[in-house]
């Protein structure tokens, strides 16, 4: 795992699990960051890519992105199109239950 001191920790998780559906019409650029939880994104529509630990993935509807806890990542979203996805975040302890 990389040294995380140069990156921002984003997001929060109260409890062990959270499921959400988002459709954003415009988003500001999200810089490289990490979480202290695991994240899974099901890409539904728009024009987006995900960069995880230096690897770039262009997304098609139906693609799933898995981002383990502590991995440096960022989405790249085409600003003119809505970015729709279903997300799930879950903590390490949730998986062990």
PDB file of N, CA, C and O in Angstrom, residues 1-68:
ATOM      1  N   UNK A   1       0.845  -1.181   0.000  1.00  0.00           N
ATOM      2  CA  UNK A   1       0.000   0.000   0.000  1.00  0.00           C
ATOM      3  C   UNK A   1       0.889   1.243   0.000  1.00  0.00           C
ATOM      4  O   UNK A   1       1.942   1.266   0.594  1.00  0.00           O
ATOM      5  N   UNK A   2       0.420   2.266  -0.655  1.00  0.00           N
ATOM      6  CA  UNK A   2       1.167   3.515  -0.779  1.00  0.00           C
ATOM      7  C   UNK A   2       1.163   4.327   0.511  1.00  0.00           C
ATOM      8  O   UNK A   2       0.324   4.130   1.385  1.00  0.00           O
ATOM      9  N   UNK A   3       2.100   5.273   0.582  1.00  0.00           N
ATOM     10  CA  UNK A   3       2.117   6.256   1.662  1.00  0.00           C
ATOM     11  C   UNK A   3       0.948   7.207   1.423  1.00  0.00           C
ATOM     12  O   UNK A   3       0.863   7.863   0.381  1.00  0.00           O
ATOM     13  N   UNK A   4       0.029   7.305   2.348  1.00  0.00           N
ATOM     14  CA  UNK A   4      -1.204   8.084   2.170  1.00  0.00           C
ATOM     15  C   UNK A   4      -1.092   9.514   2.671  1.00  0.00           C
ATOM     16  O   UNK A   4      -2.046  10.276   2.541  1.00  0.00           O
ATOM     17  N   UNK A   5       0.046   9.909   3.196  1.00  0.00           N
ATOM     18  CA  UNK A   5       0.163  11.234   3.803  1.00  0.00           C
ATOM     19  C   UNK A   5      -0.010  12.375   2.814  1.00  0.00           C
ATOM     20  O   UNK A   5      -0.351  13.484   3.216  1.00  0.00           O
ATOM     21  N   UNK A   6       0.199  12.145   1.532  1.00  0.00           N
ATOM     22  CA  UNK A   6       0.054  13.208   0.526  1.00  0.00           C
ATOM     23  C   UNK A   6      -1.336  13.270  -0.094  1.00  0.00           C
ATOM     24  O   UNK A   6      -1.560  14.036  -1.020  1.00  0.00           O
ATOM     25  N   UNK A   7      -2.273  12.457   0.402  1.00  0.00           N
ATOM     26  CA  UNK A   7      -3.608  12.382  -0.182  1.00  0.00           C
ATOM     27  C   UNK A   7      -4.665  12.671   0.875  1.00  0.00           C
ATOM     28  O   UNK A   7      -4.474  12.419   2.062  1.00  0.00           O
ATOM     29  N   UNK A   8      -5.802  13.165   0.411  1.00  0.00           N
ATOM     30  CA  UNK A   8      -6.909  13.480   1.305  1.00  0.00           C
ATOM     31  C   UNK A   8      -7.746  12.234   1.561  1.00  0.00           C
ATOM     32  O   UNK A   8      -8.040  11.469   0.648  1.00  0.00           O
ATOM     33  N   UNK A   9      -8.134  12.037   2.812  1.00  0.00           N
ATOM     34  CA  UNK A   9      -9.108  11.000   3.139  1.00  0.00           C
ATOM     35  C   UNK A   9     -10.487  11.624   2.955  1.00  0.00           C
ATOM     36  O   UNK A   9     -10.772  12.679   3.506  1.00  0.00           O
ATOM     37  N   UNK A  10     -11.336  10.990   2.162  1.00  0.00           N
ATOM     38  CA  UNK A  10     -12.672  11.525   1.880  1.00  0.00           C
ATOM     39  C   UNK A  10     -13.728  10.538   2.323  1.00  0.00           C
ATOM     40  O   UNK A  10     -13.496   9.348   2.363  1.00  0.00           O
ATOM     41  N   UNK A  11     -14.899  11.050   2.550  1.00  0.00           N
ATOM     42  CA  UNK A  11     -16.055  10.221   2.859  1.00  0.00           C
ATOM     43  C   UNK A  11     -16.077   9.741   4.294  1.00  0.00           C
ATOM     44  O   UNK A  11     -15.135   9.935   5.049  1.00  0.00           O
ATOM     45  N   UNK A  12     -17.167   9.143   4.649  1.00  0.00           N
ATOM     46  CA  UNK A  12     -17.376   8.653   6.004  1.00  0.00           C
ATOM     47  C   UNK A  12     -18.270   7.431   5.929  1.00  0.00           C
ATOM     48  O   UNK A  12     -18.986   7.213   4.947  1.00  0.00           O
ATOM     49  N   UNK A  13     -18.223   6.628   6.950  1.00  0.00           N
ATOM     50  CA  UNK A  13     -19.090   5.466   7.048  1.00  0.00           C
ATOM     51  C   UNK A  13     -19.494   5.307   8.500  1.00  0.00           C
ATOM     52  O   UNK A  13     -18.666   5.023   9.361  1.00  0.00           O
ATOM     53  N   UNK A  14     -20.770   5.558   8.785  1.00  0.00           N
ATOM     54  CA  UNK A  14     -21.321   5.326  10.112  1.00  0.00           C
ATOM     55  C   UNK A  14     -22.049   4.000  10.043  1.00  0.00           C
ATOM     56  O   UNK A  14     -22.962   3.828   9.257  1.00  0.00           O
ATOM     57  N   UNK A  15     -21.651   3.062  10.838  1.00  0.00           N
ATOM     58  CA  UNK A  15     -22.173   1.708  10.733  1.00  0.00           C
ATOM     59  C   UNK A  15     -21.271   0.931   9.786  1.00  0.00           C
ATOM     60  O   UNK A  15     -20.239   1.427   9.331  1.00  0.00           O
ATOM     61  N   UNK A  16     -21.651  -0.258   9.446  1.00  0.00           N
ATOM     62  CA  UNK A  16     -20.775  -1.097   8.644  1.00  0.00           C
ATOM     63  C   UNK A  16     -21.019  -1.071   7.156  1.00  0.00           C
ATOM     64  O   UNK A  16     -20.175  -1.518   6.378  1.00  0.00           O
ATOM     65  N   UNK A  17     -22.169  -0.533   6.716  1.00  0.00           N
ATOM     66  CA  UNK A  17     -22.577  -0.686   5.325  1.00  0.00           C
ATOM     67  C   UNK A  17     -23.467   0.485   4.904  1.00  0.00           C
ATOM     68  O   UNK A  17     -24.274   0.966   5.694  1.00  0.00           O
ATOM     69  N   UNK A  18     -23.325   0.911   3.670  1.00  0.00           N
ATOM     70  CA  UNK A  18     -24.200   1.958   3.124  1.00  0.00           C
ATOM     71  C   UNK A  18     -24.388   1.710   1.635  1.00  0.00           C
ATOM     72  O   UNK A  18     -23.427   1.439   0.914  1.00  0.00           O
ATOM     73  N   UNK A  19     -25.604   1.802   1.150  1.00  0.00           N
ATOM     74  CA  UNK A  19     -25.957   1.639  -0.254  1.00  0.00           C
ATOM     75  C   UNK A  19     -26.610   2.925  -0.723  1.00  0.00           C
ATOM     76  O   UNK A  19     -27.445   3.495  -0.015  1.00  0.00           O
ATOM     77  N   UNK A  20     -26.234   3.416  -1.925  1.00  0.00           N
ATOM     78  CA  UNK A  20     -26.797   4.675  -2.409  1.00  0.00           C
ATOM     79  C   UNK A  20     -26.894   4.674  -3.931  1.00  0.00           C
ATOM     80  O   UNK A  20     -26.169   3.963  -4.618  1.00  0.00           O
ATOM     81  N   UNK A  21     -27.830   5.476  -4.438  1.00  0.00           N
ATOM     82  CA  UNK A  21     -28.022   5.691  -5.872  1.00  0.00           C
ATOM     83  C   UNK A  21     -27.859   7.184  -6.124  1.00  0.00           C
ATOM     84  O   UNK A  21     -28.544   7.996  -5.502  1.00  0.00           O
ATOM     85  N   UNK A  22     -26.941   7.545  -7.017  1.00  0.00           N
ATOM     86  CA  UNK A  22     -26.675   8.956  -7.307  1.00  0.00           C
ATOM     87  C   UNK A  22     -26.729   9.212  -8.809  1.00  0.00           C
ATOM     88  O   UNK A  22     -26.300   8.377  -9.615  1.00  0.00           O
ATOM     89  N   UNK A  23     -27.258  10.369  -9.161  1.00  0.00           N
ATOM     90  CA  UNK A  23     -27.237  10.839 -10.545  1.00  0.00           C
ATOM     91  C   UNK A  23     -26.929  12.329 -10.493  1.00  0.00           C
ATOM     92  O   UNK A  23     -27.779  13.127 -10.108  1.00  0.00           O
ATOM     93  N   UNK A  24     -25.696  12.686 -10.840  1.00  0.00           N
ATOM     94  CA  UNK A  24     -25.239  14.065 -10.779  1.00  0.00           C
ATOM     95  C   UNK A  24     -25.235  14.665 -12.176  1.00  0.00           C
ATOM     96  O   UNK A  24     -24.707  14.065 -13.110  1.00  0.00           O
ATOM     97  N   UNK A  25     -25.795  15.863 -12.295  1.00  0.00           N
ATOM     98  CA  UNK A  25     -25.792  16.560 -13.580  1.00  0.00           C
ATOM     99  C   UNK A  25     -24.483  17.283 -13.824  1.00  0.00           C
ATOM    100  O   UNK A  25     -24.049  17.421 -14.962  1.00  0.00           O
ATOM    101  N   UNK A  26     -23.864  17.760 -12.782  1.00  0.00           N
ATOM    102  CA  UNK A  26     -22.559  18.399 -12.920  1.00  0.00           C
ATOM    103  C   UNK A  26     -21.771  18.130 -11.652  1.00  0.00           C
ATOM    104  O   UNK A  26     -22.313  18.153 -10.555  1.00  0.00           O
ATOM    105  N   UNK A  27     -20.518  17.845 -11.830  1.00  0.00           N
ATOM    106  CA  UNK A  27     -19.670  17.550 -10.683  1.00  0.00           C
ATOM    107  C   UNK A  27     -18.372  18.315 -10.812  1.00  0.00           C
ATOM    108  O   UNK A  27     -17.850  18.474 -11.907  1.00  0.00           O
ATOM    109  N   UNK A  28     -17.862  18.757  -9.674  1.00  0.00           N
ATOM    110  CA  UNK A  28     -16.538  19.355  -9.678  1.00  0.00           C
ATOM    111  C   UNK A  28     -15.515  18.231  -9.808  1.00  0.00           C
ATOM    112  O   UNK A  28     -15.798  17.073  -9.497  1.00  0.00           O
ATOM    113  N   UNK A  29     -14.350  18.578 -10.267  1.00  0.00           N
ATOM    114  CA  UNK A  29     -13.283  17.599 -10.416  1.00  0.00           C
ATOM    115  C   UNK A  29     -12.911  17.059  -9.037  1.00  0.00           C
ATOM    116  O   UNK A  29     -12.733  17.823  -8.089  1.00  0.00           O
ATOM    117  N   UNK A  30     -12.811  15.760  -8.918  1.00  0.00           N
ATOM    118  CA  UNK A  30     -12.436  15.124  -7.656  1.00  0.00           C
ATOM    119  C   UNK A  30     -10.979  14.701  -7.768  1.00  0.00           C
ATOM    120  O   UNK A  30     -10.596  13.982  -8.693  1.00  0.00           O
ATOM    121  N   UNK A  31     -10.174  15.163  -6.838  1.00  0.00           N
ATOM    122  CA  UNK A  31      -8.747  14.876  -6.864  1.00  0.00           C
ATOM    123  C   UNK A  31      -8.475  13.479  -6.300  1.00  0.00           C
ATOM    124  O   UNK A  31      -9.362  12.832  -5.745  1.00  0.00           O
ATOM    125  N   UNK A  32      -7.240  13.040  -6.423  1.00  0.00           N
ATOM    126  CA  UNK A  32      -6.813  11.756  -5.869  1.00  0.00           C
ATOM    127  C   UNK A  32      -7.112  11.733  -4.374  1.00  0.00           C
ATOM    128  O   UNK A  32      -6.857  12.699  -3.670  1.00  0.00           O
ATOM    129  N   UNK A  33      -7.655  10.624  -3.886  1.00  0.00           N
ATOM    130  CA  UNK A  33      -8.009  10.500  -2.485  1.00  0.00           C
ATOM    131  C   UNK A  33      -8.087   9.021  -2.101  1.00  0.00           C
ATOM    132  O   UNK A  33      -7.896   8.143  -2.943  1.00  0.00           O
ATOM    133  N   UNK A  34      -8.381   8.764  -0.835  1.00  0.00           N
ATOM    134  CA  UNK A  34      -8.571   7.396  -0.363  1.00  0.00           C
ATOM    135  C   UNK A  34      -9.668   7.390   0.693  1.00  0.00           C
ATOM    136  O   UNK A  34     -10.115   8.438   1.153  1.00  0.00           O
ATOM    137  N   UNK A  35     -10.123   6.186   1.043  1.00  0.00           N
ATOM    138  CA  UNK A  35     -11.141   6.004   2.076  1.00  0.00           C
ATOM    139  C   UNK A  35     -10.641   4.992   3.096  1.00  0.00           C
ATOM    140  O   UNK A  35      -9.779   4.167   2.782  1.00  0.00           O
ATOM    141  N   UNK A  36     -11.238   5.023   4.277  1.00  0.00           N
ATOM    142  CA  UNK A  36     -10.928   3.988   5.252  1.00  0.00           C
ATOM    143  C   UNK A  36     -12.007   2.898   5.240  1.00  0.00           C
ATOM    144  O   UNK A  36     -12.242   2.215   6.223  1.00  0.00           O
ATOM    145  N   UNK A  37     -12.665   2.743   4.111  1.00  0.00           N
ATOM    146  CA  UNK A  37     -13.652   1.692   3.867  1.00  0.00           C
ATOM    147  C   UNK A  37     -13.494   1.215   2.425  1.00  0.00           C
ATOM    148  O   UNK A  37     -12.816   1.842   1.624  1.00  0.00           O
ATOM    149  N   UNK A  38     -14.107   0.083   2.104  1.00  0.00           N
ATOM    150  CA  UNK A  38     -14.116  -0.432   0.738  1.00  0.00           C
ATOM    151  C   UNK A  38     -15.276   0.219  -0.015  1.00  0.00           C
ATOM    152  O   UNK A  38     -16.310   0.535   0.577  1.00  0.00           O
ATOM    153  N   UNK A  39     -15.104   0.375  -1.339  1.00  0.00           N
ATOM    154  CA  UNK A  39     -16.165   0.990  -2.146  1.00  0.00           C
ATOM    155  C   UNK A  39     -16.382   0.167  -3.411  1.00  0.00           C
ATOM    156  O   UNK A  39     -15.434  -0.299  -4.035  1.00  0.00           O
ATOM    157  N   UNK A  40     -17.651  -0.012  -3.768  1.00  0.00           N
ATOM    158  CA  UNK A  40     -18.007  -0.659  -5.025  1.00  0.00           C
ATOM    159  C   UNK A  40     -18.981   0.259  -5.757  1.00  0.00           C
ATOM    160  O   UNK A  40     -19.949   0.742  -5.162  1.00  0.00           O
ATOM    161  N   UNK A  41     -18.711   0.518  -7.024  1.00  0.00           N
ATOM    162  CA  UNK A  41     -19.568   1.377  -7.845  1.00  0.00           C
ATOM    163  C   UNK A  41     -20.086   0.561  -9.030  1.00  0.00           C
ATOM    164  O   UNK A  41     -19.302  -0.070  -9.745  1.00  0.00           O
ATOM    165  N   UNK A  42     -21.400   0.579  -9.244  1.00  0.00           N
ATOM    166  CA  UNK A  42     -22.009   0.028 -10.452  1.00  0.00           C
ATOM    167  C   UNK A  42     -22.330   1.217 -11.338  1.00  0.00           C
ATOM    168  O   UNK A  42     -23.194   2.039 -11.001  1.00  0.00           O
ATOM    169  N   UNK A  43     -21.622   1.344 -12.452  1.00  0.00           N
ATOM    170  CA  UNK A  43     -21.805   2.471 -13.367  1.00  0.00           C
ATOM    171  C   UNK A  43     -23.057   2.227 -14.215  1.00  0.00           C
ATOM    172  O   UNK A  43     -23.198   1.187 -14.859  1.00  0.00           O
ATOM    173  N   UNK A  44     -23.979   3.194 -14.208  1.00  0.00           N
ATOM    174  CA  UNK A  44     -25.242   3.059 -14.934  1.00  0.00           C
ATOM    175  C   UNK A  44     -25.286   3.874 -16.219  1.00  0.00           C
ATOM    176  O   UNK A  44     -25.727   3.371 -17.262  1.00  0.00           O
ATOM    177  N   UNK A  45     -24.870   5.146 -16.158  1.00  0.00           N
ATOM    178  CA  UNK A  45     -24.936   5.971 -17.372  1.00  0.00           C
ATOM    179  C   UNK A  45     -24.025   7.180 -17.237  1.00  0.00           C
ATOM    180  O   UNK A  45     -23.602   7.547 -16.146  1.00  0.00           O
ATOM    181  N   UNK A  46     -23.765   7.785 -18.372  1.00  0.00           N
ATOM    182  CA  UNK A  46     -22.890   8.945 -18.439  1.00  0.00           C
ATOM    183  C   UNK A  46     -21.640   8.605 -19.226  1.00  0.00           C
ATOM    184  O   UNK A  46     -21.614   7.638 -19.999  1.00  0.00           O
ATOM    185  N   UNK A  47     -20.622   9.394 -19.033  1.00  0.00           N
ATOM    186  CA  UNK A  47     -19.319   9.155 -19.654  1.00  0.00           C
ATOM    187  C   UNK A  47     -18.281   9.339 -18.563  1.00  0.00           C
ATOM    188  O   UNK A  47     -18.027  10.459 -18.135  1.00  0.00           O
ATOM    189  N   UNK A  48     -17.733   8.222 -18.093  1.00  0.00           N
ATOM    190  CA  UNK A  48     -16.838   8.299 -16.944  1.00  0.00           C
ATOM    191  C   UNK A  48     -15.732   7.264 -17.049  1.00  0.00           C
ATOM    192  O   UNK A  48     -15.826   6.293 -17.796  1.00  0.00           O
ATOM    193  N   UNK A  49     -14.697   7.509 -16.289  1.00  0.00           N
ATOM    194  CA  UNK A  49     -13.597   6.568 -16.119  1.00  0.00           C
ATOM    195  C   UNK A  49     -13.222   6.594 -14.642  1.00  0.00           C
ATOM    196  O   UNK A  49     -13.590   7.516 -13.912  1.00  0.00           O
ATOM    197  N   UNK A  50     -12.524   5.568 -14.212  1.00  0.00           N
ATOM    198  CA  UNK A  50     -12.012   5.518 -12.846  1.00  0.00           C
ATOM    199  C   UNK A  50     -10.531   5.224 -12.911  1.00  0.00           C
ATOM    200  O   UNK A  50     -10.097   4.388 -13.707  1.00  0.00           O
ATOM    201  N   UNK A  51      -9.780   5.917 -12.108  1.00  0.00           N
ATOM    202  CA  UNK A  51      -8.348   5.664 -11.986  1.00  0.00           C
ATOM    203  C   UNK A  51      -8.121   5.125 -10.582  1.00  0.00           C
ATOM    204  O   UNK A  51      -8.481   5.771  -9.599  1.00  0.00           O
ATOM    205  N   UNK A  52      -7.547   3.926 -10.502  1.00  0.00           N
ATOM    206  CA  UNK A  52      -7.300   3.273  -9.222  1.00  0.00           C
ATOM    207  C   UNK A  52      -5.847   2.824  -9.191  1.00  0.00           C
ATOM    208  O   UNK A  52      -5.422   2.046 -10.049  1.00  0.00           O
ATOM    209  N   UNK A  53      -5.092   3.365  -8.217  1.00  0.00           N
ATOM    210  CA  UNK A  53      -3.687   2.995  -8.046  1.00  0.00           C
ATOM    211  C   UNK A  53      -2.900   3.108  -9.350  1.00  0.00           C
ATOM    212  O   UNK A  53      -2.114   2.236  -9.695  1.00  0.00           O
ATOM    213  N   UNK A  54      -3.152   4.183 -10.104  1.00  0.00           N
ATOM    214  CA  UNK A  54      -2.399   4.453 -11.318  1.00  0.00           C
ATOM    215  C   UNK A  54      -2.916   3.772 -12.576  1.00  0.00           C
ATOM    216  O   UNK A  54      -2.406   4.005 -13.666  1.00  0.00           O
ATOM    217  N   UNK A  55      -3.953   2.934 -12.460  1.00  0.00           N
ATOM    218  CA  UNK A  55      -4.526   2.273 -13.639  1.00  0.00           C
ATOM    219  C   UNK A  55      -5.819   2.985 -14.020  1.00  0.00           C
ATOM    220  O   UNK A  55      -6.643   3.316 -13.173  1.00  0.00           O
ATOM    221  N   UNK A  56      -6.008   3.195 -15.317  1.00  0.00           N
ATOM    222  CA  UNK A  56      -7.140   3.950 -15.857  1.00  0.00           C
ATOM    223  C   UNK A  56      -8.145   2.966 -16.461  1.00  0.00           C
ATOM    224  O   UNK A  56      -7.769   2.109 -17.262  1.00  0.00           O
ATOM    225  N   UNK A  57      -9.412   3.098 -16.084  1.00  0.00           N
ATOM    226  CA  UNK A  57     -10.464   2.214 -16.578  1.00  0.00           C
ATOM    227  C   UNK A  57     -11.590   3.050 -17.169  1.00  0.00           C
ATOM    228  O   UNK A  57     -12.270   3.773 -16.436  1.00  0.00           O
ATOM    229  N   UNK A  58     -11.807   2.973 -18.477  1.00  0.00           N
ATOM    230  CA  UNK A  58     -12.964   3.609 -19.102  1.00  0.00           C
ATOM    231  C   UNK A  58     -14.180   2.756 -18.782  1.00  0.00           C
ATOM    232  O   UNK A  58     -14.145   1.533 -18.928  1.00  0.00           O
ATOM    233  N   UNK A  59     -15.269   3.401 -18.367  1.00  0.00           N
ATOM    234  CA  UNK A  59     -16.448   2.669 -17.919  1.00  0.00           C
ATOM    235  C   UNK A  59     -17.535   2.625 -18.976  1.00  0.00           C
ATOM    236  O   UNK A  59     -17.774   3.606 -19.674  1.00  0.00           O
ATOM    237  N   UNK A  60     -18.190   1.493 -19.037  1.00  0.00           N
ATOM    238  CA  UNK A  60     -19.381   1.296 -19.850  1.00  0.00           C
ATOM    239  C   UNK A  60     -20.529   0.954 -18.907  1.00  0.00           C
ATOM    240  O   UNK A  60     -20.298   0.385 -17.826  1.00  0.00           O
ATOM    241  N   UNK A  61     -21.786   1.284 -19.281  1.00  0.00           N
ATOM    242  CA  UNK A  61     -22.908   0.943 -18.413  1.00  0.00           C
ATOM    243  C   UNK A  61     -22.874  -0.545 -18.041  1.00  0.00           C
ATOM    244  O   UNK A  61     -22.645  -1.411 -18.887  1.00  0.00           O
ATOM    245  N   UNK A  62     -23.040  -0.811 -16.750  1.00  0.00           N
ATOM    246  CA  UNK A  62     -22.989  -2.176 -16.244  1.00  0.00           C
ATOM    247  C   UNK A  62     -21.645  -2.561 -15.642  1.00  0.00           C
ATOM    248  O   UNK A  62     -21.532  -3.581 -14.978  1.00  0.00           O
ATOM    249  N   UNK A  63     -20.612  -1.746 -15.868  1.00  0.00           N
ATOM    250  CA  UNK A  63     -19.298  -2.026 -15.281  1.00  0.00           C
ATOM    251  C   UNK A  63     -19.327  -1.804 -13.776  1.00  0.00           C
ATOM    252  O   UNK A  63     -20.035  -0.938 -13.272  1.00  0.00           O
ATOM    253  N   UNK A  64     -18.530  -2.597 -13.082  1.00  0.00           N
ATOM    254  CA  UNK A  64     -18.401  -2.492 -11.641  1.00  0.00           C
ATOM    255  C   UNK A  64     -16.959  -2.133 -11.308  1.00  0.00           C
ATOM    256  O   UNK A  64     -16.026  -2.737 -11.843  1.00  0.00           O
ATOM    257  N   UNK A  65     -16.794  -1.156 -10.444  1.00  0.00           N
ATOM    258  CA  UNK A  65     -15.474  -0.730  -9.979  1.00  0.00           C
ATOM    259  C   UNK A  65     -15.369  -1.091  -8.498  1.00  0.00           C
ATOM    260  O   UNK A  65     -16.245  -0.735  -7.713  1.00  0.00           O
ATOM    261  N   UNK A  66     -14.308  -1.795  -8.145  1.00  0.00           N
ATOM    262  CA  UNK A  66     -14.034  -2.129  -6.751  1.00  0.00           C
ATOM    263  C   UNK A  66     -12.811  -1.349  -6.310  1.00  0.00           C
ATOM    264  O   UNK A  66     -11.765  -1.410  -6.953  1.00  0.00           O
ATOM    265  N   UNK A  67     -12.949  -0.606  -5.231  1.00  0.00           N
ATOM    266  CA  UNK A  67     -11.838   0.188  -4.690  1.00  0.00           C
ATOM    267  C   UNK A  67     -11.620  -0.250  -3.244  1.00  0.00           C
ATOM    268  O   UNK A  67     -12.397   0.102  -2.361  1.00  0.00           O
ATOM    269  N   UNK A  68     -10.569  -1.030  -2.988  1.00  0.00           N
ATOM    270  CA  UNK A  68     -10.300  -1.459  -1.620  1.00  0.00           C
ATOM    271  C   UNK A  68      -9.912  -0.292  -0.709  1.00  0.00           C
ATOM    272  O   UNK A  68      -9.394   0.727  -1.172  1.00  0.00           O
TER     273      UNK A  68
END
